[in-house]
Amino acid sequence: MTNGEWRRPSVVGHSSFSTVAPPPPPDYLPRPVTAKVKPAAAPPAPLRVGMISLGCAKNLVDAEIMLGSLAQAGIEITNDAELADVMIVNTCSFIDSAQEESVDTILESAAVREANRRGQGLVVSGCLSQRFRDELPKLFPEVDAFMGIDQVAQVAQIARQALAHRAEKIKRGTRSAERGTGAKVKRRLTELDKARLEPKHDHEESLRGTEKFGKTKTLLADSALRASRSALLDVTARPVYIPDYATPRFRLTPKHFAYVKIAEGCNHPCSFCIIPRMRGSHRSRTQADIVHEARDLIASGVKELNLISQDSTYYGLDLRANHSRAISSPEKFSAAAKSLPADATTLASLLRELNSLEGDFWIRLLYTHPAHWTDELIATIAACPKVARYVDMPLQHIHDLMLQRMRRETSGQYIRDLIAKIRAGVPGIALRTTFIVGFPGETEEYFETLLGFIRDTKFERLGVFTYSQEDGTIAGKMTEQLSDKVKQQRRKLAMAAQHKVARAVSESFVGRTLTVLIEGEAKAKELQQANISSWEHGLIRESDKTIAQLKGTYLVARGEADAPDIDGRVYVRGRLPVGEFARVKVVGHTDYDLIAEPF
């Protein structure tokens, strides 16, 4: 997996999809009634569903597909939990903190239901359901249905089944005392992960040379166990689903930008990551299907297409004839890419076709893996003016021994050479990366190497994670685990080093003119705090005292170097159309943000 992420829960906005009969024509005259007529029964109210979505942009797209499928089925969507007939919690299980948030949100939703609407159905979807498919029904007796990645398009049927299941449960007199506690559930999930049998090939030096990776499966529970469950369970053992253009979708992002999922799953066995076991093997959408979606998004007013997947640079390689997954190292990947026919689908071919679409918009590339960059990709970005001069490329570390233990398939020298090649090939490009500190076996020497790399490379955007020991991963079983205190200390030191770099980068923009995308008006509280915290890329901004000096009316905007939600901002003094591009001149800066005026 290239990089994981987690965000605060988002509750969907309210939108009604119920059909209303048209008014009568103007010349309509009522006829006299000669007999009493029994009033017609009022049509049944549409089913109302609410959703809380946790996790990454990829999970957000799953939420949008579920909402689109619900709307297509005539179901009303509400952001008021007390009005919902069914609540869906779309969960994340990437790291321990995200998993805890998912558990808390499920139990809180059950508690709200118990207090306000006991007949409400409760559905749990997403990565937590996928990771603990057989255990969750026993751990969450208050949940009425669990669904996995493959079932997002069948959510309407599952929601109706959950509501009926809840009604039957109440009819049977199930008591509210069955509710679990967050601490108990979290403890049990940890125990389950530790007890889970690891695949026999987990200790092999490289999975890429075998056909075993991506083929391990969880055994299906037997019929007796399935019959005894207290909730409906519709979760396949290993996901294979990938959305296409025809899939209904209800967008949750602002009108001016959208996430476009170009692939699903991952073929990497990074030792710290559980994603491939939850999301399955890498599978790409067809290029024509993605372009179809992009064309319609642009026609609807979208100004920024954010391309996402677990590993965007692997896009298309699985579509080649007789493909093998054992090509993830830089050498094997490069050889496989060079052997492709001229008309083969790759990330470069996708970018070229998207760039050729009519309209004024950005194409932003997220989640690239350093092992899968090619000279063709660099040349393509340079030649396509609509591709934002921005690259998201999580590196995780720079010391060779740490990269080996993380199973990143790259060396420190390879990474340094690649960065030099990208910056030379695409002048002015902003590099965004993330690092993990406190990984098992990271010595002071190894960490100092990382600090020196941060100071020397001067990344335009950088975030830092402390290592999260995840049961069920190879790294979780490693010896030489570091204490939380050491992890936090190293994170602070790394962010302090980047703070100096970031301030210098911001200062270098003063006096320059930029094209920015206007997001909306900056609220007073936002101007005072101006901080961003995201699990996706680590904490990228501490409290910035300089921002408190901003007074008056400001707009929040983003430049090419700023991805939605996770990077810096451009505060523009004045009035400009929201959701449109504008030219501005930078007149000042804070540690991580720019201050500008219309140009």
Coordinates of C-alpha atoms in Angstrom, one line a residue:
M1 CA 0.0 0.0 0.0
T2 CA 1.3 3.5 -0.8
N3 CA -0.2 5.4 2.1
G4 CA -3.2 5.2 4.4
E5 CA -5.3 7.9 5.7
W6 CA -8.0 8.7 8.2
R7 CA -10.2 11.7 8.8
R8 CA -12.8 12.9 11.2
P9 CA -16.3 11.5 10.6
S10 CA -18.4 13.4 8.1
V11 CA -22.2 13.2 8.2
V12 CA -23.8 13.5 4.8
G13 CA -25.9 16.5 3.9
H14 CA -29.7 16.3 3.6
S15 CA -31.2 15.9 0.2
S16 CA -34.6 14.6 -0.7
F17 CA -35.2 12.3 -3.6
S18 CA -38.9 11.6 -3.1
T19 CA -41.1 12.2 -6.1
V20 CA -43.8 14.9 -6.0
A21 CA -46.8 14.8 -8.3
P22 CA -47.0 17.8 -10.7
P23 CA -49.6 20.6 -10.0
P24 CA -52.9 20.6 -12.0
P25 CA -53.1 22.6 -15.2
P26 CA -54.4 26.3 -14.9
D27 CA -57.8 25.5 -16.6
Y28 CA -58.5 22.7 -14.2
L29 CA -62.0 22.9 -12.6
P30 CA -63.2 20.5 -10.0
R31 CA -66.4 18.6 -10.8
P32 CA -69.3 18.4 -8.3
V33 CA -69.2 15.4 -6.0
T34 CA -72.5 13.4 -6.0
A35 CA -71.5 10.8 -3.5
K36 CA -69.3 10.4 -0.5
V37 CA -65.9 9.2 -1.5
K38 CA -63.5 7.6 1.0
P39 CA -60.3 9.7 1.1
A40 CA -57.4 8.0 -0.6
A41 CA -54.8 6.7 1.8
A42 CA -51.7 8.8 2.0
P43 CA -48.7 7.3 0.1
P44 CA -46.2 5.7 2.4
A45 CA -43.3 7.9 3.4
P46 CA -40.0 7.1 1.7
L47 CA -37.4 5.2 3.7
R48 CA -34.9 7.7 5.2
V49 CA -31.2 6.8 5.6
G50 CA -28.4 8.7 7.3
M51 CA -24.7 8.0 7.1
I52 CA -21.5 8.7 9.0
S53 CA -18.5 8.2 6.9
L54 CA -15.0 7.7 8.4
G55 CA -11.6 7.3 6.7
C56 CA -9.9 8.3 3.5
A57 CA -11.0 9.8 0.2
K58 CA -11.2 6.3 -1.2
N59 CA -13.7 5.4 1.6
L60 CA -15.5 8.6 0.8
V61 CA -16.0 7.5 -2.8
D62 CA -17.5 4.2 -1.4
A63 CA -19.9 6.4 0.7
E64 CA -20.9 8.4 -2.4
I65 CA -21.6 5.2 -4.3
M66 CA -23.8 3.9 -1.4
L67 CA -25.7 7.2 -1.3
G68 CA -26.2 7.2 -5.1
S69 CA -27.5 3.6 -5.0
L70 CA -29.9 4.6 -2.1
A71 CA -31.2 7.6 -4.1
Q72 CA -31.7 5.5 -7.2
A73 CA -33.8 3.1 -5.2
G74 CA -36.1 6.0 -4.1
I75 CA -34.7 6.2 -0.6
E76 CA -34.4 9.7 1.1
I77 CA -31.1 10.7 2.5
T78 CA -31.0 12.7 5.8
N79 CA -28.3 14.2 7.9
D80 CA -30.5 14.1 11.0
A81 CA -29.9 10.8 12.9
E82 CA -33.2 11.2 14.8
L83 CA -35.2 11.2 11.5
A84 CA -33.4 8.3 9.9
D85 CA -35.1 4.9 9.6
V86 CA -31.6 3.4 9.1
M87 CA -28.2 4.7 10.0
I88 CA -25.0 3.5 8.2
V89 CA -21.6 3.8 9.7
N90 CA -18.9 3.6 7.0
T91 CA -15.8 2.5 9.0
C92 CA -12.0 2.7 8.7
S93 CA -9.6 0.2 10.1
F94 CA -6.3 1.3 8.8
I95 CA -4.5 2.1 12.0
D96 CA -5.4 1.6 15.7
S97 CA -6.7 5.1 16.2
A98 CA -9.0 4.9 13.2
Q99 CA -10.3 1.5 14.4
E100 CA -11.0 2.9 17.8
E101 CA -12.9 5.8 16.2
S102 CA -15.0 3.4 14.2
V103 CA -15.8 1.3 17.3
D104 CA -16.8 4.5 19.2
T105 CA -18.9 5.8 16.4
I106 CA -20.8 2.5 16.1
L107 CA -21.6 2.4 19.8
E108 CA -22.5 6.1 19.9
S109 CA -24.9 5.6 17.0
A110 CA -26.5 2.6 18.9
A111 CA -26.8 4.7 22.0
V112 CA -28.5 7.6 20.2
R113 CA -30.9 5.1 18.6
E114 CA -31.8 3.7 22.0
A115 CA -32.5 7.1 23.4
N116 CA -34.5 8.5 20.5
R117 CA -35.6 6.0 17.9
R118 CA -35.5 2.3 19.0
G119 CA -36.8 1.0 15.7
Q120 CA -34.0 2.5 13.7
G121 CA -31.8 0.0 11.8
L122 CA -28.0 0.2 12.1
V123 CA -25.7 -0.9 9.3
V124 CA -21.9 -1.1 9.5
S125 CA -19.9 -1.0 6.3
G126 CA -16.3 -0.4 5.2
C127 CA -13.0 -1.7 6.3
L128 CA -13.8 -2.8 9.8
S129 CA -16.5 -5.1 8.5
Q130 CA -14.1 -6.5 5.9
R131 CA -11.3 -7.0 8.4
F132 CA -13.3 -8.8 11.1
R133 CA -16.1 -10.2 9.0
D134 CA -16.9 -13.3 11.1
E135 CA -16.3 -11.7 14.5
L136 CA -18.2 -8.4 14.4
P137 CA -21.8 -9.9 14.7
K138 CA -20.8 -11.3 18.1
L139 CA -19.0 -8.2 19.2
F140 CA -21.8 -5.8 18.1
P141 CA -25.1 -7.4 18.9
E142 CA -26.7 -3.9 18.6
V143 CA -25.9 -3.8 14.8
D144 CA -28.5 -5.1 12.4
A145 CA -26.4 -5.7 9.3
F146 CA -22.8 -5.8 8.2
M147 CA -21.7 -5.2 4.6
G148 CA -18.3 -5.3 2.9
I149 CA -16.5 -3.6 0.0
D150 CA -18.2 -5.7 -2.6
Q151 CA -21.7 -4.8 -1.4
V152 CA -21.7 -1.0 -1.7
A153 CA -24.0 -1.0 -4.7
Q154 CA -26.5 -3.3 -2.9
V155 CA -26.8 -1.0 0.0
A156 CA -30.5 -0.2 -0.6
Q157 CA -31.5 -3.9 -0.2
I158 CA -29.3 -4.3 2.8
A159 CA -30.8 -1.1 4.5
R160 CA -34.3 -2.5 4.0
Q161 CA -33.3 -5.8 5.4
A162 CA -31.6 -4.1 8.4
L163 CA -34.8 -2.2 9.2
A164 CA -36.9 -5.4 9.0
H165 CA -34.3 -7.2 11.1
R166 CA -34.5 -4.5 13.8
A167 CA -38.3 -4.7 13.8
E168 CA -38.2 -8.4 14.3
K169 CA -35.6 -8.0 17.1
I170 CA -37.9 -5.6 19.0
K171 CA -40.8 -7.9 18.5
R172 CA -38.8 -10.7 20.1
G173 CA -38.2 -8.4 23.1
T174 CA -34.4 -8.1 22.7
R175 CA -33.3 -5.9 25.6
S176 CA -31.1 -2.9 25.4
A177 CA -28.8 -4.4 28.0
E178 CA -27.1 -6.3 25.2
R179 CA -25.1 -3.2 24.3
G180 CA -21.3 -3.7 24.5
T181 CA -18.7 -1.3 25.7
G182 CA -16.0 0.4 23.5
A183 CA -13.1 -0.9 25.7
K184 CA -14.4 -4.4 25.6
V185 CA -14.8 -4.4 21.8
K186 CA -11.4 -2.8 21.2
R187 CA -9.7 -5.3 23.5
R188 CA -11.3 -8.2 21.7
L189 CA -10.4 -6.9 18.3
T190 CA -6.8 -6.7 19.4
E191 CA -7.0 -10.3 20.7
L192 CA -8.5 -11.5 17.4
D193 CA -5.7 -10.0 15.4
K194 CA -3.0 -11.5 17.6
A195 CA -4.7 -14.9 17.4
R196 CA -5.2 -14.8 13.7
L197 CA -3.1 -17.3 11.8
E198 CA -0.7 -15.5 9.7
P199 CA -0.3 -16.7 6.0
K200 CA 2.5 -19.2 5.6
H201 CA 4.3 -16.9 3.2
D202 CA 4.5 -13.9 5.6
H203 CA 8.1 -14.6 6.5
E204 CA 9.3 -15.0 2.9
E205 CA 11.8 -12.4 1.9
S206 CA 9.9 -11.2 -1.1
L207 CA 6.3 -12.0 -2.1
R208 CA 6.7 -10.6 -5.6
G209 CA 8.4 -13.7 -6.9
T210 CA 5.6 -16.0 -5.9
E211 CA 2.0 -16.4 -6.9
K212 CA 0.9 -16.6 -3.3
F213 CA 0.4 -12.9 -2.6
G214 CA -3.2 -11.8 -3.1
K215 CA -4.5 -15.3 -3.1
T216 CA -5.0 -16.0 0.6
K217 CA -8.6 -16.2 1.6
T218 CA -10.5 -16.2 4.9
L219 CA -12.5 -19.3 5.3
L220 CA -16.3 -18.9 5.1
A221 CA -18.1 -19.5 8.3
D222 CA -20.2 -22.7 8.2
S223 CA -24.0 -22.6 7.8
A224 CA -24.7 -23.3 11.5
L225 CA -22.6 -20.3 12.6
R226 CA -24.2 -18.1 10.0
A227 CA -27.7 -19.1 11.1
S228 CA -26.9 -18.3 14.7
R229 CA -25.8 -14.8 14.0
S230 CA -27.7 -11.9 15.6
A231 CA -27.2 -9.7 12.5
L232 CA -27.3 -9.9 8.8
L233 CA -23.8 -10.4 7.3
D234 CA -23.0 -9.7 3.6
V235 CA -19.2 -9.5 3.4
T236 CA -17.2 -11.5 0.9
A237 CA -13.9 -13.0 2.0
R238 CA -11.7 -11.0 -0.4
P239 CA -13.1 -8.0 -2.3
V240 CA -13.1 -7.9 -6.1
Y241 CA -15.5 -5.0 -6.7
I242 CA -14.4 -1.9 -8.6
P243 CA -16.9 0.9 -9.5
D244 CA -17.6 1.9 -13.1
Y245 CA -19.2 4.9 -14.8
A246 CA -22.7 3.4 -14.6
T247 CA -22.5 3.1 -10.8
P248 CA -24.8 5.6 -9.2
R249 CA -23.0 8.2 -7.1
F250 CA -24.1 11.1 -4.9
R251 CA -21.1 13.4 -4.5
L252 CA -20.2 14.7 -1.1
T253 CA -17.5 17.1 -2.2
P254 CA -18.1 20.7 -3.1
K255 CA -19.2 21.3 -6.7
H256 CA -15.7 22.4 -7.9
F257 CA -13.7 19.3 -7.1
A258 CA -14.2 15.5 -7.1
Y259 CA -12.3 12.4 -6.3
V260 CA -12.0 9.9 -9.2
K261 CA -11.1 6.4 -8.1
I262 CA -9.0 4.9 -10.9
A263 CA -8.3 1.5 -9.2
E264 CA -8.9 -0.4 -6.0
G265 CA -6.8 -2.8 -3.9
C266 CA -3.1 -3.1 -3.6
N267 CA -0.4 -5.7 -4.4
H268 CA 2.2 -4.4 -1.9
P269 CA 3.1 -6.4 1.2
C270 CA 4.4 -3.4 3.2
S271 CA 5.1 -4.8 6.6
F272 CA 3.2 -2.2 8.5
C273 CA 0.0 -2.3 6.4
I274 CA -3.2 -4.3 6.6
I275 CA -4.9 -2.7 3.5
P276 CA -4.3 -5.5 0.9
R277 CA -6.0 -8.0 3.2
M278 CA -9.0 -5.7 3.6
R279 CA -9.2 -4.2 0.1
G280 CA -7.9 -7.1 -2.0
S281 CA -5.5 -7.2 -4.9
H282 CA -4.9 -4.2 -7.3
R283 CA -7.6 -3.9 -10.0
S284 CA -7.8 -1.0 -12.4
R285 CA -10.8 0.5 -14.1
T286 CA -10.7 0.8 -17.9
Q287 CA -9.3 4.0 -19.2
A288 CA -12.4 4.7 -21.3
D289 CA -14.6 4.3 -18.2
I290 CA -12.6 6.8 -16.2
V291 CA -12.5 9.3 -19.1
H292 CA -16.3 9.0 -19.4
E293 CA -16.7 9.9 -15.7
A294 CA -14.2 12.7 -16.0
R295 CA -15.9 14.3 -19.0
D296 CA -19.3 14.4 -17.2
L297 CA -17.7 15.8 -14.0
I298 CA -16.1 18.6 -16.0
A299 CA -19.4 19.4 -17.7
S300 CA -21.0 19.6 -14.3
G301 CA -18.6 22.3 -13.2
V302 CA -15.8 20.4 -11.6
K303 CA -12.5 22.3 -11.8
E304 CA -10.2 19.7 -10.1
L305 CA -10.1 15.9 -10.7
N306 CA -8.2 14.2 -7.9
L307 CA -7.1 10.8 -9.1
I308 CA -7.0 8.2 -6.2
S309 CA -6.3 4.6 -5.6
Q310 CA -4.1 2.6 -3.2
D311 CA -1.2 2.8 -5.7
S312 CA -1.9 5.1 -8.6
T313 CA 1.4 4.5 -10.4
Y314 CA 0.5 0.8 -10.7
Y315 CA -2.6 1.8 -12.7
G316 CA -3.1 -0.3 -15.9
L317 CA -0.4 -2.8 -15.4
D318 CA -2.9 -5.4 -14.2
L319 CA -4.8 -5.0 -17.5
R320 CA -2.1 -6.4 -19.6
A321 CA -2.4 -10.0 -21.0
N322 CA -1.3 -12.7 -18.7
H323 CA -0.2 -10.2 -16.0
S324 CA 1.8 -11.2 -13.0
R325 CA 1.7 -9.4 -9.7
A326 CA 5.4 -10.1 -9.1
I327 CA 6.5 -6.8 -10.7
S328 CA 6.5 -4.4 -7.8
S329 CA 10.2 -3.8 -7.5
P330 CA 11.5 -0.8 -9.5
E331 CA 13.5 -3.1 -11.8
K332 CA 10.7 -5.5 -12.6
F333 CA 8.1 -2.8 -12.9
S334 CA 10.3 -0.8 -15.3
A335 CA 10.9 -3.9 -17.4
A336 CA 7.2 -4.8 -17.5
A337 CA 6.3 -1.2 -18.4
K338 CA 8.8 -1.1 -21.3
S339 CA 7.5 -4.4 -22.7
L340 CA 4.0 -3.1 -23.0
P341 CA 2.6 -2.4 -26.5
A342 CA 2.3 1.2 -27.6
D343 CA -1.4 1.4 -27.1
A344 CA -1.4 -0.2 -23.6
T345 CA -3.2 1.5 -20.7
T346 CA -0.9 3.1 -18.1
L347 CA -1.1 6.1 -15.8
A348 CA 0.7 8.1 -18.5
S349 CA -1.8 7.2 -21.2
L350 CA -4.7 8.1 -18.8
L351 CA -3.1 11.5 -17.9
R352 CA -2.7 12.3 -21.6
E353 CA -6.3 11.5 -22.5
L354 CA -7.6 13.4 -19.5
N355 CA -5.4 16.4 -20.4
S356 CA -7.0 16.4 -23.9
L357 CA -10.5 16.9 -22.6
E358 CA -12.0 20.3 -23.2
G359 CA -12.4 22.7 -20.3
D360 CA -10.4 24.6 -17.7
F361 CA -9.5 22.2 -14.9
W362 CA -6.7 20.6 -12.9
I363 CA -5.8 16.9 -12.7
R364 CA -4.2 16.1 -9.4
L365 CA -2.2 12.9 -8.9
L366 CA -2.4 11.3 -5.4
Y367 CA -1.0 8.1 -3.9
T368 CA 2.0 7.3 -6.1
H369 CA 4.5 4.7 -5.1
P370 CA 8.2 5.6 -5.6
A371 CA 9.0 2.1 -7.0
H372 CA 6.6 2.6 -9.9
W373 CA 7.7 5.9 -11.5
T374 CA 8.9 5.8 -15.1
D375 CA 10.6 8.3 -17.4
E376 CA 7.5 8.3 -19.5
L377 CA 5.4 9.3 -16.5
I378 CA 7.7 12.2 -15.7
A379 CA 7.7 13.4 -19.3
T380 CA 3.9 13.1 -19.5
I381 CA 3.4 15.3 -16.5
A382 CA 5.8 17.9 -17.9
A383 CA 3.9 17.8 -21.3
C384 CA 0.4 18.1 -19.9
P385 CA -0.5 21.6 -18.7
K386 CA -3.7 20.5 -17.0
V387 CA -1.8 18.1 -14.7
A388 CA -1.1 20.0 -11.5
R389 CA 2.6 20.5 -10.7
Y390 CA 2.1 18.4 -7.6
V391 CA 3.0 14.8 -6.7
D392 CA 1.9 12.8 -3.6
M393 CA 4.6 10.2 -3.1
P394 CA 4.8 8.7 0.5
L395 CA 8.4 7.5 1.1
Q396 CA 8.0 6.3 4.7
H397 CA 11.8 6.4 5.4
I398 CA 15.2 6.9 3.7
H399 CA 17.6 4.6 5.6
D400 CA 18.2 1.4 3.7
L401 CA 17.6 -1.0 6.6
M402 CA 14.4 0.7 7.6
L403 CA 13.1 0.5 4.0
Q404 CA 14.0 -3.2 3.9
R405 CA 12.1 -3.8 7.2
M406 CA 9.2 -1.9 5.9
R407 CA 9.3 -3.9 2.6
R408 CA 9.2 -0.8 0.5
E409 CA 11.3 -2.3 -2.4
T410 CA 13.3 0.9 -2.7
S411 CA 16.7 2.0 -1.4
G412 CA 17.8 5.4 -0.1
Q413 CA 19.9 6.1 -3.2
Y414 CA 17.1 5.1 -5.5
I415 CA 14.7 7.6 -3.8
R416 CA 17.3 10.4 -4.0
D417 CA 17.9 9.8 -7.7
L418 CA 14.1 9.6 -8.4
I419 CA 13.5 13.0 -6.6
A420 CA 16.2 14.6 -8.6
K421 CA 14.9 13.2 -11.8
I422 CA 11.3 14.4 -11.1
R423 CA 12.4 17.9 -10.1
A424 CA 14.6 18.2 -13.2
G425 CA 11.9 16.8 -15.5
V426 CA 9.1 18.9 -14.1
P427 CA 10.4 22.3 -13.0
G428 CA 8.4 23.9 -10.2
I429 CA 6.8 20.7 -9.1
A430 CA 5.7 20.5 -5.4
L431 CA 6.6 17.2 -3.8
R432 CA 4.4 15.9 -1.0
T433 CA 5.5 13.0 1.1
T434 CA 5.1 11.3 4.5
F435 CA 7.4 9.5 6.8
I436 CA 7.0 6.9 9.6
V437 CA 9.1 7.5 12.7
G438 CA 9.5 5.0 15.6
F439 CA 9.3 1.9 13.3
P440 CA 10.6 -1.2 15.0
G441 CA 14.4 -1.3 15.0
E442 CA 14.8 2.4 14.2
T443 CA 18.0 3.5 16.0
E444 CA 19.1 7.0 16.7
E445 CA 21.5 6.7 13.8
Y446 CA 18.7 5.7 11.4
F447 CA 16.5 8.5 12.6
E448 CA 19.3 11.1 12.2
T449 CA 19.7 10.0 8.6
L450 CA 16.0 10.7 8.1
L451 CA 16.3 14.2 9.7
G452 CA 19.2 15.0 7.5
F453 CA 17.3 13.9 4.4
I454 CA 14.3 16.2 5.4
R455 CA 16.6 19.2 5.8
D456 CA 18.5 18.5 2.6
T457 CA 15.6 17.6 0.3
K458 CA 13.3 20.5 1.3
F459 CA 10.0 18.9 0.5
E460 CA 7.3 21.5 -0.3
R461 CA 4.7 19.4 1.7
L462 CA 5.5 16.8 4.3
G463 CA 3.8 15.0 7.1
V464 CA 5.0 12.6 9.8
F465 CA 3.3 9.6 11.4
T466 CA 4.4 7.8 14.5
Y467 CA 4.5 4.1 13.9
S468 CA 1.2 2.3 14.8
Q469 CA 1.8 -1.3 15.9
E470 CA -1.0 -3.1 14.0
D471 CA -1.8 -6.7 15.0
G472 CA -2.1 -8.8 11.9
T473 CA 0.8 -7.1 10.2
I474 CA 4.4 -8.4 9.9
A475 CA 5.8 -5.3 11.6
G476 CA 3.4 -5.8 14.5
K477 CA 5.2 -9.0 15.4
M478 CA 8.7 -7.6 15.0
T479 CA 11.0 -7.3 18.0
E480 CA 12.7 -4.0 18.9
Q481 CA 9.4 -2.1 19.3
L482 CA 9.9 1.5 20.5
S483 CA 8.1 3.2 23.3
D484 CA 5.3 5.8 22.6
K485 CA 7.5 8.4 24.3
V486 CA 10.4 7.8 21.8
K487 CA 8.0 7.9 18.9
Q488 CA 6.4 11.2 19.9
Q489 CA 9.8 12.8 20.6
R490 CA 11.1 11.8 17.1
R491 CA 7.9 13.0 15.5
K492 CA 8.4 16.4 17.1
L493 CA 12.0 16.6 16.0
A494 CA 11.0 15.7 12.4
M495 CA 8.2 18.2 12.3
A496 CA 10.5 20.9 13.7
A497 CA 13.0 20.2 10.9
Q498 CA 10.2 20.5 8.3
H499 CA 8.8 23.6 10.0
K500 CA 12.0 25.5 9.0
V501 CA 11.8 24.2 5.5
A502 CA 8.1 25.0 5.1
R503 CA 8.5 28.6 6.3
A504 CA 11.3 29.1 3.7
V505 CA 9.1 27.6 1.0
S506 CA 6.3 29.9 1.9
E507 CA 8.6 32.9 2.0
S508 CA 9.8 32.1 -1.5
F509 CA 6.3 32.7 -2.9
V510 CA 6.0 36.3 -1.8
G511 CA 5.8 38.6 -4.8
R512 CA 4.8 35.8 -7.2
T513 CA 1.5 35.5 -9.0
L514 CA -0.4 32.2 -8.8
T515 CA -3.5 30.5 -10.2
V516 CA -5.7 29.4 -7.3
L517 CA -9.0 27.7 -7.0
I518 CA -11.4 29.6 -4.7
E519 CA -12.9 27.4 -2.0
G520 CA -15.1 29.8 -0.1
E521 CA -15.1 32.6 2.4
A522 CA -12.8 32.2 5.4
K523 CA -14.7 32.2 8.7
A524 CA -13.5 34.3 11.6
K525 CA -12.7 31.2 13.7
E526 CA -10.8 29.7 10.8
L527 CA -8.6 32.8 10.5
Q528 CA -7.8 32.7 14.2
Q529 CA -6.9 29.0 14.4
A530 CA -5.8 28.2 10.8
N531 CA -4.8 24.7 11.7
I532 CA -5.2 21.4 9.9
S533 CA -4.8 17.9 11.4
S534 CA -5.2 14.8 9.2
W535 CA -4.3 11.2 9.8
E536 CA -3.9 11.0 6.0
H537 CA -0.6 12.9 6.0
G538 CA 0.2 13.4 9.6
L539 CA -0.1 16.7 11.4
I540 CA 1.1 19.3 8.9
R541 CA 0.4 22.5 10.8
E542 CA 0.9 23.6 14.4
S543 CA -1.0 26.6 15.7
D544 CA 0.2 29.6 13.7
K545 CA 0.2 32.9 15.6
T546 CA 0.8 35.0 12.5
I547 CA -2.6 34.1 11.1
A548 CA -4.3 36.0 13.9
Q549 CA -3.2 39.2 12.2
L550 CA -5.6 38.6 9.3
K551 CA -8.5 40.9 9.7
G552 CA -11.5 41.6 7.4
T553 CA -12.9 39.6 4.5
Y554 CA -10.7 36.8 3.2
L555 CA -11.4 33.9 0.9
V556 CA -9.8 30.4 1.3
A557 CA -8.2 29.2 -1.9
R558 CA -5.8 26.5 -3.0
G559 CA -2.9 26.5 -5.4
E560 CA -1.5 23.7 -7.5
A561 CA 0.7 22.7 -4.5
D562 CA -2.3 22.2 -2.2
A563 CA -4.5 19.1 -2.3
P564 CA -7.9 19.3 -0.7
D565 CA -8.1 19.0 3.1
I566 CA -4.4 18.0 3.6
D567 CA -2.2 20.8 2.4
G568 CA -1.7 24.5 2.8
R569 CA -4.1 27.3 2.0
V570 CA -4.0 30.6 0.2
Y571 CA -5.9 33.4 2.0
V572 CA -7.1 35.9 -0.5
R573 CA -8.2 39.4 0.6
G574 CA -11.2 40.5 -1.3
R575 CA -14.1 39.1 -3.3
L576 CA -13.8 36.5 -6.1
P577 CA -16.2 33.9 -7.5
V578 CA -16.3 30.7 -5.4
G579 CA -15.5 27.5 -7.2
E580 CA -13.6 29.2 -10.0
F581 CA -9.9 29.8 -10.8
A582 CA -8.4 33.2 -10.2
R583 CA -5.0 34.9 -10.5
V584 CA -3.6 36.3 -7.3
K585 CA -0.4 37.9 -6.1
V586 CA 1.2 36.7 -2.9
V587 CA 1.8 39.5 -0.5
G588 CA 2.6 37.6 2.7
H589 CA 2.8 34.2 4.4
T590 CA 2.5 32.3 7.6
D591 CA 4.4 29.2 8.5
Y592 CA 2.4 27.0 6.1
D593 CA -0.1 29.3 4.3
L594 CA 0.1 32.2 1.8
I595 CA -1.7 35.6 1.9
A596 CA -2.6 37.1 -1.4
E597 CA -4.6 39.7 -3.3
P598 CA -6.5 39.5 -6.6
F599 CA -4.1 40.2 -9.4

